[in-house]
CSV table of C-alpha atoms and ligand atoms in Angstrom, one decimal:
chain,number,residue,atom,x,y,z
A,1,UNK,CA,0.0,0.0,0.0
A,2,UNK,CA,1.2,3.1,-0.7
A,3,UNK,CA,0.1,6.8,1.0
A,4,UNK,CA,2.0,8.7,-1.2
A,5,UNK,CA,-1.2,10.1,-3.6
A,6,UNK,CA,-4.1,10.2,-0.4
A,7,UNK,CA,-2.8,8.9,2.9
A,8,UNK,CA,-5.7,6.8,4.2
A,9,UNK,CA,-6.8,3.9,6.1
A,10,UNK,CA,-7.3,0.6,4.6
A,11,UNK,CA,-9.8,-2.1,6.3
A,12,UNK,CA,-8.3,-5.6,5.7
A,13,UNK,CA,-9.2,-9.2,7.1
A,14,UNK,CA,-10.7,-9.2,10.2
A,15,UNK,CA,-11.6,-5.4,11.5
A,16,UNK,CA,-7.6,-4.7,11.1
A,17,UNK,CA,-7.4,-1.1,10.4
A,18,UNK,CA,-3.9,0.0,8.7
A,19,UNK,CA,-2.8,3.4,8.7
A,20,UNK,CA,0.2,5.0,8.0
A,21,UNK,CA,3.2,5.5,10.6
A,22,UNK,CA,1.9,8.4,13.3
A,23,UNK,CA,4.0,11.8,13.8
A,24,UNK,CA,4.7,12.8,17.3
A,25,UNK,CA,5.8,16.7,16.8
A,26,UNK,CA,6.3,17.2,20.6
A,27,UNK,CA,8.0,14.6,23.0
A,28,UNK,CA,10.8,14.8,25.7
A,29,UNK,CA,13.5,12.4,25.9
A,30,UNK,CA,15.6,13.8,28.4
A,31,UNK,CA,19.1,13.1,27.0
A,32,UNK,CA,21.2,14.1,27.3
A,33,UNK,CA,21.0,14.8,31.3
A,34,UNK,CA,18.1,12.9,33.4
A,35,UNK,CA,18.3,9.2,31.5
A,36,UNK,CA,16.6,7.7,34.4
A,37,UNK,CA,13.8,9.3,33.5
A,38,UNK,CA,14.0,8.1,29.6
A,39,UNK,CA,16.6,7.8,27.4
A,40,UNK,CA,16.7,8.1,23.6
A,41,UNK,CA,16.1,3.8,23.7
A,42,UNK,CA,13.2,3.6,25.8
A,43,UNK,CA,11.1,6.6,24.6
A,44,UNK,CA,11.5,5.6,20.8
A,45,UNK,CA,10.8,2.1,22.2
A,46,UNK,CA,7.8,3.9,23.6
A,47,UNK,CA,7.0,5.2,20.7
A,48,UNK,CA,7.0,2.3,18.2
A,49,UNK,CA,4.8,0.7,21.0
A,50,UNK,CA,2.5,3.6,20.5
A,51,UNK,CA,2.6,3.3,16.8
A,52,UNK,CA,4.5,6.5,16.0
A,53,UNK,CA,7.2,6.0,13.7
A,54,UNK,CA,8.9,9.7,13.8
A,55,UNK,CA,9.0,12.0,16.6
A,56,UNK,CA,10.5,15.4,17.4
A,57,UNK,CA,12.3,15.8,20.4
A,58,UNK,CA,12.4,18.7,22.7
A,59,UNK,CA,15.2,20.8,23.8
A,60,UNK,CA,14.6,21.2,27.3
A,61,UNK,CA,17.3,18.9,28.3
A,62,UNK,CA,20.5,19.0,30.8
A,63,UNK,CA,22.3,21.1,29.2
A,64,UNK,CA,19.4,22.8,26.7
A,65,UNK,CA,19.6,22.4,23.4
A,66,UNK,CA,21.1,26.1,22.2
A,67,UNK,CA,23.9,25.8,20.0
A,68,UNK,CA,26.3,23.2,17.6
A,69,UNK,CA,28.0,21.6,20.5
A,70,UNK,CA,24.8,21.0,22.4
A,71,UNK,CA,22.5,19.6,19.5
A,72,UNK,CA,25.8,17.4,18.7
A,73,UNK,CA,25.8,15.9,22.1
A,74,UNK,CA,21.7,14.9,21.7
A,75,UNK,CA,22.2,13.6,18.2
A,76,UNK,CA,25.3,11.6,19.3
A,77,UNK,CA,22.8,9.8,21.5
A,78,UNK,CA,19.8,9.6,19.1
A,79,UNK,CA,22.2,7.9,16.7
A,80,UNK,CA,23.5,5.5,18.7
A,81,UNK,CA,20.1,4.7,20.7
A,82,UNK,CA,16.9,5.5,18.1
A,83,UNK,CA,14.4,2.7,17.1
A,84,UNK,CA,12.5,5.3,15.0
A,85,UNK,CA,12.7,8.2,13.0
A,86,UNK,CA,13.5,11.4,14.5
A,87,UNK,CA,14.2,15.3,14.7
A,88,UNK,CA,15.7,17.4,17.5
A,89,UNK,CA,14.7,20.8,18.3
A,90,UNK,CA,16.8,23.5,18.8
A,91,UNK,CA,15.8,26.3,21.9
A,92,UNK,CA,15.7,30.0,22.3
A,93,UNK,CA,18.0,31.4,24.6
A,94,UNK,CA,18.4,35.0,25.5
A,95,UNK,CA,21.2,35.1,23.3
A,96,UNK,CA,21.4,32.2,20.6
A,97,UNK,CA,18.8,34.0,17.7
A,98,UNK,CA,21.9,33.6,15.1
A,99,UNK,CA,23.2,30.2,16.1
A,100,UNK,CA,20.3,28.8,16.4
A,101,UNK,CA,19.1,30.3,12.9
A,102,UNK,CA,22.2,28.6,11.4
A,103,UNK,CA,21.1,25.3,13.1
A,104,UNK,CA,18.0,25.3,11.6
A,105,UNK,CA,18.7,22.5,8.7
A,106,UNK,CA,20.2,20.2,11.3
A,107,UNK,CA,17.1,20.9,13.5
A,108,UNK,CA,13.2,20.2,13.7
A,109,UNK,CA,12.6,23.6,14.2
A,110,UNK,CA,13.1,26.2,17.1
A,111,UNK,CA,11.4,26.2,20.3
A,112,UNK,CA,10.6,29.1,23.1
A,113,UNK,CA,9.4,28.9,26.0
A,114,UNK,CA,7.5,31.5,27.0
A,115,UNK,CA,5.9,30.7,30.3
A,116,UNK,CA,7.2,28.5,33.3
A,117,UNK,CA,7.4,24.7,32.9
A,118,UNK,CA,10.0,22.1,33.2
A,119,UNK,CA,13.8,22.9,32.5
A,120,UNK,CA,15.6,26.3,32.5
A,121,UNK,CA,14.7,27.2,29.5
A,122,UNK,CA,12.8,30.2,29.2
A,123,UNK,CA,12.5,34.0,27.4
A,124,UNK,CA,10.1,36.4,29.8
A,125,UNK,CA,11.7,39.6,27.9
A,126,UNK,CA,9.4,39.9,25.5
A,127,UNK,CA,12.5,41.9,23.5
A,128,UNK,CA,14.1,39.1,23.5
A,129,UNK,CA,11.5,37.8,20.9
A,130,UNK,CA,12.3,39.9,17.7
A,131,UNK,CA,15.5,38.4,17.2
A,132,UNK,CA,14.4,35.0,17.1
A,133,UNK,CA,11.2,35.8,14.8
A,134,UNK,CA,13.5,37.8,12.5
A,135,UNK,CA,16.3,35.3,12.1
A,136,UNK,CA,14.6,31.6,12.1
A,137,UNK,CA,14.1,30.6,8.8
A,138,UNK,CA,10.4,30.8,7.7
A,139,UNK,CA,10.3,27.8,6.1
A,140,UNK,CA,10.1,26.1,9.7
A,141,UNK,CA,7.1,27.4,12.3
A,142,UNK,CA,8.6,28.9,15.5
A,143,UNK,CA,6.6,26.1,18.0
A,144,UNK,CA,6.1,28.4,21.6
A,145,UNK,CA,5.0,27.3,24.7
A,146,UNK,CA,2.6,30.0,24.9
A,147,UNK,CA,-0.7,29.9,27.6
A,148,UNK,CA,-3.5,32.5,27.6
A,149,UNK,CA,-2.3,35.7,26.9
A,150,UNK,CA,1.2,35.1,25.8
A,151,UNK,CA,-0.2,33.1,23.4
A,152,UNK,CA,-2.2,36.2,22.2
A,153,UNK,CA,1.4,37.7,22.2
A,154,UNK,CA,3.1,35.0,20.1
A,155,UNK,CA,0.1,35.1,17.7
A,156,UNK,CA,0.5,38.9,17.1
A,157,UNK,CA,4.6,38.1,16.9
A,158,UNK,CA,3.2,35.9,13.9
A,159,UNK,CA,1.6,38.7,12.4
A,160,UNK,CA,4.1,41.4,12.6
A,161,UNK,CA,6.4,39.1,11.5
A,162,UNK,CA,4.3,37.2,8.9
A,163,UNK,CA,5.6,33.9,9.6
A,164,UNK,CA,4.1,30.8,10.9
A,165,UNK,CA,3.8,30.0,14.8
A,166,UNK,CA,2.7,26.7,15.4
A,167,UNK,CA,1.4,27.1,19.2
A,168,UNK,CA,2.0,23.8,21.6
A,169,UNK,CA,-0.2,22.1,23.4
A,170,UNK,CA,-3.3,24.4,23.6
A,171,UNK,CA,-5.9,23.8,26.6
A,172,UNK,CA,-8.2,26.3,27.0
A,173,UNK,CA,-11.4,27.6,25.5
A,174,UNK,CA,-10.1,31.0,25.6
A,175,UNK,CA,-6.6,30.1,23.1
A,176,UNK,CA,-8.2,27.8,20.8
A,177,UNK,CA,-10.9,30.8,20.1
A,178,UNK,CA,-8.4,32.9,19.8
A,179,UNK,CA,-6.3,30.8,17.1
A,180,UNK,CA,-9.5,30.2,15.3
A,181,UNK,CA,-10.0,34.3,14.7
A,182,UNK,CA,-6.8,34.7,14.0
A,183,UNK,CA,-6.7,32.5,11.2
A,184,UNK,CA,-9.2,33.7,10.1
A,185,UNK,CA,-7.4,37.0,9.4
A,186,UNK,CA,-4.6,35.5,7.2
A,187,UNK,CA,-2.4,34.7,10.3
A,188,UNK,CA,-0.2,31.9,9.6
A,189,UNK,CA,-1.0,29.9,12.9
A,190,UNK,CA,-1.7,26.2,13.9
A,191,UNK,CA,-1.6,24.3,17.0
A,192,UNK,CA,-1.4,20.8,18.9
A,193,UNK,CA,-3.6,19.4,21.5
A,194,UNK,CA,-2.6,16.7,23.3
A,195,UNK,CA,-4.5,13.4,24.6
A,196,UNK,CA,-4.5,14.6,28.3
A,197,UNK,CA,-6.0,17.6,27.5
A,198,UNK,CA,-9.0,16.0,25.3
A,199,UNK,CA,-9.4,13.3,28.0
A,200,UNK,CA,-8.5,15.0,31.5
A,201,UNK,CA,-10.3,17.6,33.5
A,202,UNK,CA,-9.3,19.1,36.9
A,203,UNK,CA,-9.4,18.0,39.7
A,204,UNK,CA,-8.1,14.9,38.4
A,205,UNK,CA,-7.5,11.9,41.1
A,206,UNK,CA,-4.8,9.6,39.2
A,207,UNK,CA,-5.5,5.9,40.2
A,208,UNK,CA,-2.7,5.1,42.9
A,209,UNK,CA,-2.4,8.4,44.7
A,210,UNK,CA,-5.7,8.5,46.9
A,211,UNK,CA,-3.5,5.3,48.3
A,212,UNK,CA,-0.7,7.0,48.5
A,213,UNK,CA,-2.5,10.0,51.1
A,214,UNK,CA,-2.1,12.2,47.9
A,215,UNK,CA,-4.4,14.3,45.1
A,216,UNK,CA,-3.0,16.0,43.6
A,217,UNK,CA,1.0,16.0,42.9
A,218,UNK,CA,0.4,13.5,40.0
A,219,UNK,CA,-1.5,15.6,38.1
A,220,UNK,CA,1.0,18.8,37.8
A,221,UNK,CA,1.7,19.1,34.0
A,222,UNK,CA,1.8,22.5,32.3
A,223,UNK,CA,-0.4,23.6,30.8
A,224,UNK,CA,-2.9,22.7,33.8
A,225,UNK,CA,-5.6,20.1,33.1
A,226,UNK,CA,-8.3,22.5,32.4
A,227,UNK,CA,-12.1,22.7,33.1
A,228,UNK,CA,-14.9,20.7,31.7
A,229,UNK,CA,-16.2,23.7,29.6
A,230,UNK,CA,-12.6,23.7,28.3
A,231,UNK,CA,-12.1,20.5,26.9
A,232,UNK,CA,-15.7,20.4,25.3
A,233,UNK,CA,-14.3,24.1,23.3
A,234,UNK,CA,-11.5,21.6,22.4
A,235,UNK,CA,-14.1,18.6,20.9
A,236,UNK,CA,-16.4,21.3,19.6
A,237,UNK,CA,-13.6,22.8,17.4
A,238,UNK,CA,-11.5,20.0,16.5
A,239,UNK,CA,-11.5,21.4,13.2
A,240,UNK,CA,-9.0,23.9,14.5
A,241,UNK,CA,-7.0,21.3,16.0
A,242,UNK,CA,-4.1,20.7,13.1
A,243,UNK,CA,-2.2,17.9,15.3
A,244,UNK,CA,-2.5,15.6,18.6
A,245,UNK,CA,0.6,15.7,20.1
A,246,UNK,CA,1.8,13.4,22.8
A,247,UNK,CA,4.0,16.0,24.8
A,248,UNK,CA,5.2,12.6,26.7
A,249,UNK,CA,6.9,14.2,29.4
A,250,UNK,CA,8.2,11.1,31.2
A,251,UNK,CA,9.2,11.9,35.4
A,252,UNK,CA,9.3,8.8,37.7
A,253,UNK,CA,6.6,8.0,40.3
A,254,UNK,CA,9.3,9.2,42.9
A,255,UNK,CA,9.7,12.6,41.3
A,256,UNK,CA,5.6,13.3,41.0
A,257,UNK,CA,5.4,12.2,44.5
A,258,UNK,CA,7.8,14.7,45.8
A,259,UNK,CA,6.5,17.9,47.8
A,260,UNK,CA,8.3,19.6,44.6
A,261,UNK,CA,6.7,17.6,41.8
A,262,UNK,CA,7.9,18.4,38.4
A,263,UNK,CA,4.8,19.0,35.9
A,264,UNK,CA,4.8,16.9,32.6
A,265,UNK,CA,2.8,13.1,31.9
A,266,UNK,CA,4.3,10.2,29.9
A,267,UNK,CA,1.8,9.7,26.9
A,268,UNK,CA,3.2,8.2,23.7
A,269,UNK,CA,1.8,4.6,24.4
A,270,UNK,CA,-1.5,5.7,25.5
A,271,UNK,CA,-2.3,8.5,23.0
A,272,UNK,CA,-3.4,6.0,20.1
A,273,UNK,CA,-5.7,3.4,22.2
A,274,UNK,CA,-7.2,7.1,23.7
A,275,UNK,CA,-7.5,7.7,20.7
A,276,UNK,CA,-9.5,4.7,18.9
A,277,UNK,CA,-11.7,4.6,21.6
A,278,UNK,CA,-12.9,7.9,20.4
A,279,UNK,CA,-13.0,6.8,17.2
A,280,UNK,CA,-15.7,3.8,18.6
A,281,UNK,CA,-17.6,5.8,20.6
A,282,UNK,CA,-17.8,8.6,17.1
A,283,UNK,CA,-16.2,11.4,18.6
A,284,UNK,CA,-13.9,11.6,15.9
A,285,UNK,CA,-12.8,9.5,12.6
A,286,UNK,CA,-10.1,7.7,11.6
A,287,UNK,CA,-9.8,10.1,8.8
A,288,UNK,CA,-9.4,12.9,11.7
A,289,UNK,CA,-6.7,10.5,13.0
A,290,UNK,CA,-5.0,10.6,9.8
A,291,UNK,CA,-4.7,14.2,9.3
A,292,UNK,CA,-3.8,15.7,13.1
A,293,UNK,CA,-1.1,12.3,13.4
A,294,UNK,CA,0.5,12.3,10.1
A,295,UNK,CA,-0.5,14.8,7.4
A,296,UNK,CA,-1.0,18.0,9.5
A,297,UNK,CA,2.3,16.8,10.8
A,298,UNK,CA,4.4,16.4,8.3
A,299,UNK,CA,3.2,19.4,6.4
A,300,UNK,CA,3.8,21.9,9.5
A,301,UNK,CA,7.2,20.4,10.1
A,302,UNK,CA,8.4,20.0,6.5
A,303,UNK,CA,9.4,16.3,7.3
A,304,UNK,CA,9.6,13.8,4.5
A,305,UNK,CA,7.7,11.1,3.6
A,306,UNK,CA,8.3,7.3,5.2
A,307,UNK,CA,8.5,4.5,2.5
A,308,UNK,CA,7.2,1.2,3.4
A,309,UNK,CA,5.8,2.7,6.6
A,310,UNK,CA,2.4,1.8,8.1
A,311,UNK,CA,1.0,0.3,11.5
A,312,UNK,CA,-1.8,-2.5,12.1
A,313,UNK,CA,-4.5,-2.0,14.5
A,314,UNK,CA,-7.0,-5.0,15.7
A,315,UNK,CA,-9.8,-2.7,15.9
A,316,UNK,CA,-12.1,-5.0,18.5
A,317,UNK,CA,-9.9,-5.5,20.8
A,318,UNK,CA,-10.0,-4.5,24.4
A,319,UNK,CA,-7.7,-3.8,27.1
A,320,UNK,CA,-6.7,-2.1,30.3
A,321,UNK,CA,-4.1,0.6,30.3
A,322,UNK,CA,-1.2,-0.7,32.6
A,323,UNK,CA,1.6,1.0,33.5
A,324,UNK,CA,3.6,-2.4,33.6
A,325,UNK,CA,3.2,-2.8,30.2
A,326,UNK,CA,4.5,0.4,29.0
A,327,UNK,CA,7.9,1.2,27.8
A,328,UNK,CA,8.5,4.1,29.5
A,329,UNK,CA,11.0,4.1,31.9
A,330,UNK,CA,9.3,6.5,33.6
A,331,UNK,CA,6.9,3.7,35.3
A,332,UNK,CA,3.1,5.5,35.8
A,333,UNK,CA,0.6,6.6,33.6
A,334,UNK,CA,-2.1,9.4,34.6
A,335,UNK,CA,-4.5,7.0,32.5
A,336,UNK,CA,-3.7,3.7,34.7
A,337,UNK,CA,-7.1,1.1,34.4
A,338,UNK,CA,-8.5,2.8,31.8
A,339,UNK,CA,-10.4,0.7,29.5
A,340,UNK,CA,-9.6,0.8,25.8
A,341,UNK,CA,-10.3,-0.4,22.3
A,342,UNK,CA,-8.4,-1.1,19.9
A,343,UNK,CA,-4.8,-2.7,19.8
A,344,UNK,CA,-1.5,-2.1,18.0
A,345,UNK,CA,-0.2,-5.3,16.9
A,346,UNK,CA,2.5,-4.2,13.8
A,347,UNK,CA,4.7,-1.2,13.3
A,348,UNK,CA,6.4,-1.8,9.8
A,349,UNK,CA,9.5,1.1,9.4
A,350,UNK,CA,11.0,1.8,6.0
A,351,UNK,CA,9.7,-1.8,4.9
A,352,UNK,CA,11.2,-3.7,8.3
A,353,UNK,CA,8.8,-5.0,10.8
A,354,UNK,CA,10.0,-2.8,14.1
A,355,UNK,CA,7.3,-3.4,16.2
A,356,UNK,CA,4.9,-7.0,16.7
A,357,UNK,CA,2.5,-8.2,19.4
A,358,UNK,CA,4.4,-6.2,22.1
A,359,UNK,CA,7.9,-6.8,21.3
A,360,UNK,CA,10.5,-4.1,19.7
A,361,UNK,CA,12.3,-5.8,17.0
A,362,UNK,CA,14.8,-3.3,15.7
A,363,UNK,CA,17.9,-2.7,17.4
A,364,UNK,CA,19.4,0.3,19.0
A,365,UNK,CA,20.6,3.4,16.0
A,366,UNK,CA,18.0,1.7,13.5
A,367,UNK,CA,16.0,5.1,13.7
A,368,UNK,CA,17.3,8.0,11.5
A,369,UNK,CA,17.6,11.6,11.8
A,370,UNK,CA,15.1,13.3,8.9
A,371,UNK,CA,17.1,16.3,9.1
A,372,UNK,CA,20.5,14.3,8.9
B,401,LIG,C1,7.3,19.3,30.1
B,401,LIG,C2,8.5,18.6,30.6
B,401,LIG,O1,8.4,17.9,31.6
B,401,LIG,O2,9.5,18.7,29.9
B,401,LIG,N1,6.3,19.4,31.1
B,401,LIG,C3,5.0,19.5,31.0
B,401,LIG,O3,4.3,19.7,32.0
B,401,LIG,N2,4.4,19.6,29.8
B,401,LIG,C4,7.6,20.7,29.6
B,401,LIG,C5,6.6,21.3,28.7
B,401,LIG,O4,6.2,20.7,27.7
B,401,LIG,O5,6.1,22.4,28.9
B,402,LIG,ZN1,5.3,23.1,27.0
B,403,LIG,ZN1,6.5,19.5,26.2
């Protein structure tokens, strides 16, 4: 089969659905510098688990992800360790907006941070914004974390600028409104949501921690889990939605336990069961699945096609999310017992069977850099 003309999904023997490889735009593997949350092996071993056969990795590492000798050291380690296909992003620091300009062929795309959330990484100045909006290349979207208002601010960036902004992880009523009217005016914006934010309202008691004499450090992850008003403004304009991103943001049950819990959820083995049981319950189409995990995707980011790529999917059956059976090395899920339906059983990479009946069976450096 071949997606090349109109990616879409194919119904073959037996209720198996095939579609072609998932895109994760936004995922954290934390190497270099915190491997025993994740390494570059066991989150694109997540990730072939969760039927995503290319991801772009974030540069909120130990040391950030700012110039040459920092984006060598994580693509040292992505070559060595990858499973599947990959990009790294490159960050804005206060003073980088030329380097990381001349990175940008080697890189995803550029990141900023423009509110608080995990790592150091982080530009308040709003000054400190022209440089990177007038240098990046405009082939590439600047990606920005951006909540509420900032995000207004990025957005107007974009239109001063005339470049596209492609706004992470989105949560609120109140932003995707906002991106909806802007694009309506000829700004060149898109955005991500991700599974937790569909699924999750707050307050959110994660299976586990009422045990553990705790509510609520489990669920810190930025942006907040939002209201329920929120996430039905998300399902009522998924039209706006261009991509479902995983934001996997792996921290280990010891770390979200802490009295100084760091915010982020692991989600790239979850996202696509999540995901199909939607689909069942016709909240969504497999056709919606297609565009906001692959084409959307790859069209934002410029990435190239996959030959030979596709996953299988045994539509009827059920299971229970398990944290034991995850790849993760981060060891909890916020979506532990949830019931789902709809099971990976293949991951076929660039013609070679990489993923079956929950075993990995490429080796370590099999994945490649699409910006190599
Ligand atoms: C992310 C992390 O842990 O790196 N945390 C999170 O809560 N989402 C950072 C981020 O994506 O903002
Ligand atoms: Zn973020
Ligand atoms: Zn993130």
């Amino acid at each position: 089969m071949d997606f090349k003309e109109s990616p879409q999904a194919t119904l073959f023997y037996l209720h198996m659905l095939k579609l072609p490889g998932l895109i994760d735009p936004h995922v954290h593997l934390r190497e270099p510098g915190a491997i025993h949350k994740e390494d570059w092996d066991s989150g694109t071993c997540a990730a072939l688990a969760g039927g995503f056969t290319m991801l772009l990795a974030m540069p909120n590492t130990q040391p950030p992800i700012l110039d040459g000798a920092s984006l060598e050291l994580a693509l040292l380690a992505a070559r060595g360790k990858a499973r599947c296909d990959y990009a790294q992003f490159v960050g804005a620091g206060a003073g980088n907006a030329d380097a990381a300009a001349r990175l940008a062929p080697k890189a995803a795309t550029l990141k900023m941070y423009l509110d608080q959330t995990y790592g150091e990484l982080r530009l308040d100045d709003m000054s400190l914004w022209h440089a990177h909006f007038e240098m990046y290349p405009r082939e590439f979207p600047i990606v920005v974390h951006a909540e509420g208002r900032n995000m207004a601010a990025a957005i107007l960036f974009a239109a001063i600028y005339d470049r596209p902004v492609h706004v992470a992880h989105i949560s609120l009523k109140e932003e995707i409104l906002l991106i909806k009217a802007a694009r309506q005016h000829g700004i060149k914006i898109t955005c991500e949501v991700t599974p937790h934010h569909l699924f999750l309202t707050t307050p959110f008691p994660v299976l586990g921690e009422k045990e553990a004499g705790r509510t609520s450090r489990r669920m810190e992850v930025r942006p907040r889990l939002a209201t329920q008003m929120d996430v039905d403004a998300l399902w009522n304009n998924l039209d706006v939605i261009d991509c479902f991103a995983t934001d996997h943001a792996p921290h280990t049950l010891a770390e979200k336990d802490s009295t100084n819990p760091p915010p982020g959820f692991p989600g790239l083995e979850t996202a696509l069961p999540l995901l199909l049981t939607a689909v069942d319950r016709r909240r969504l189409t497999v056709d919606d699945l297609i565009q906001k995990m692959v084409v959307n995707p790859r069209r934002i980011f410029g990435l190239p096609e996959q030959s030979e790529t596709w996953i299988e999917i045994d539509e009827d059956a059920k299971y229970t999310i398990k944290a034991a059976d995850l790849f993760t090395r981060c060891g909890w899920t916020p979506f532990e017992g949830w019931p789902v339906r709809g099971r990976l059983r293949r991951v076929v990479l660039r013609g070679v069977t990489a993923f079956e009946d929950g075993k990995i069976l490429v080796k370590k450096g099999f994945g490649r850099n699409v910006r190599g």
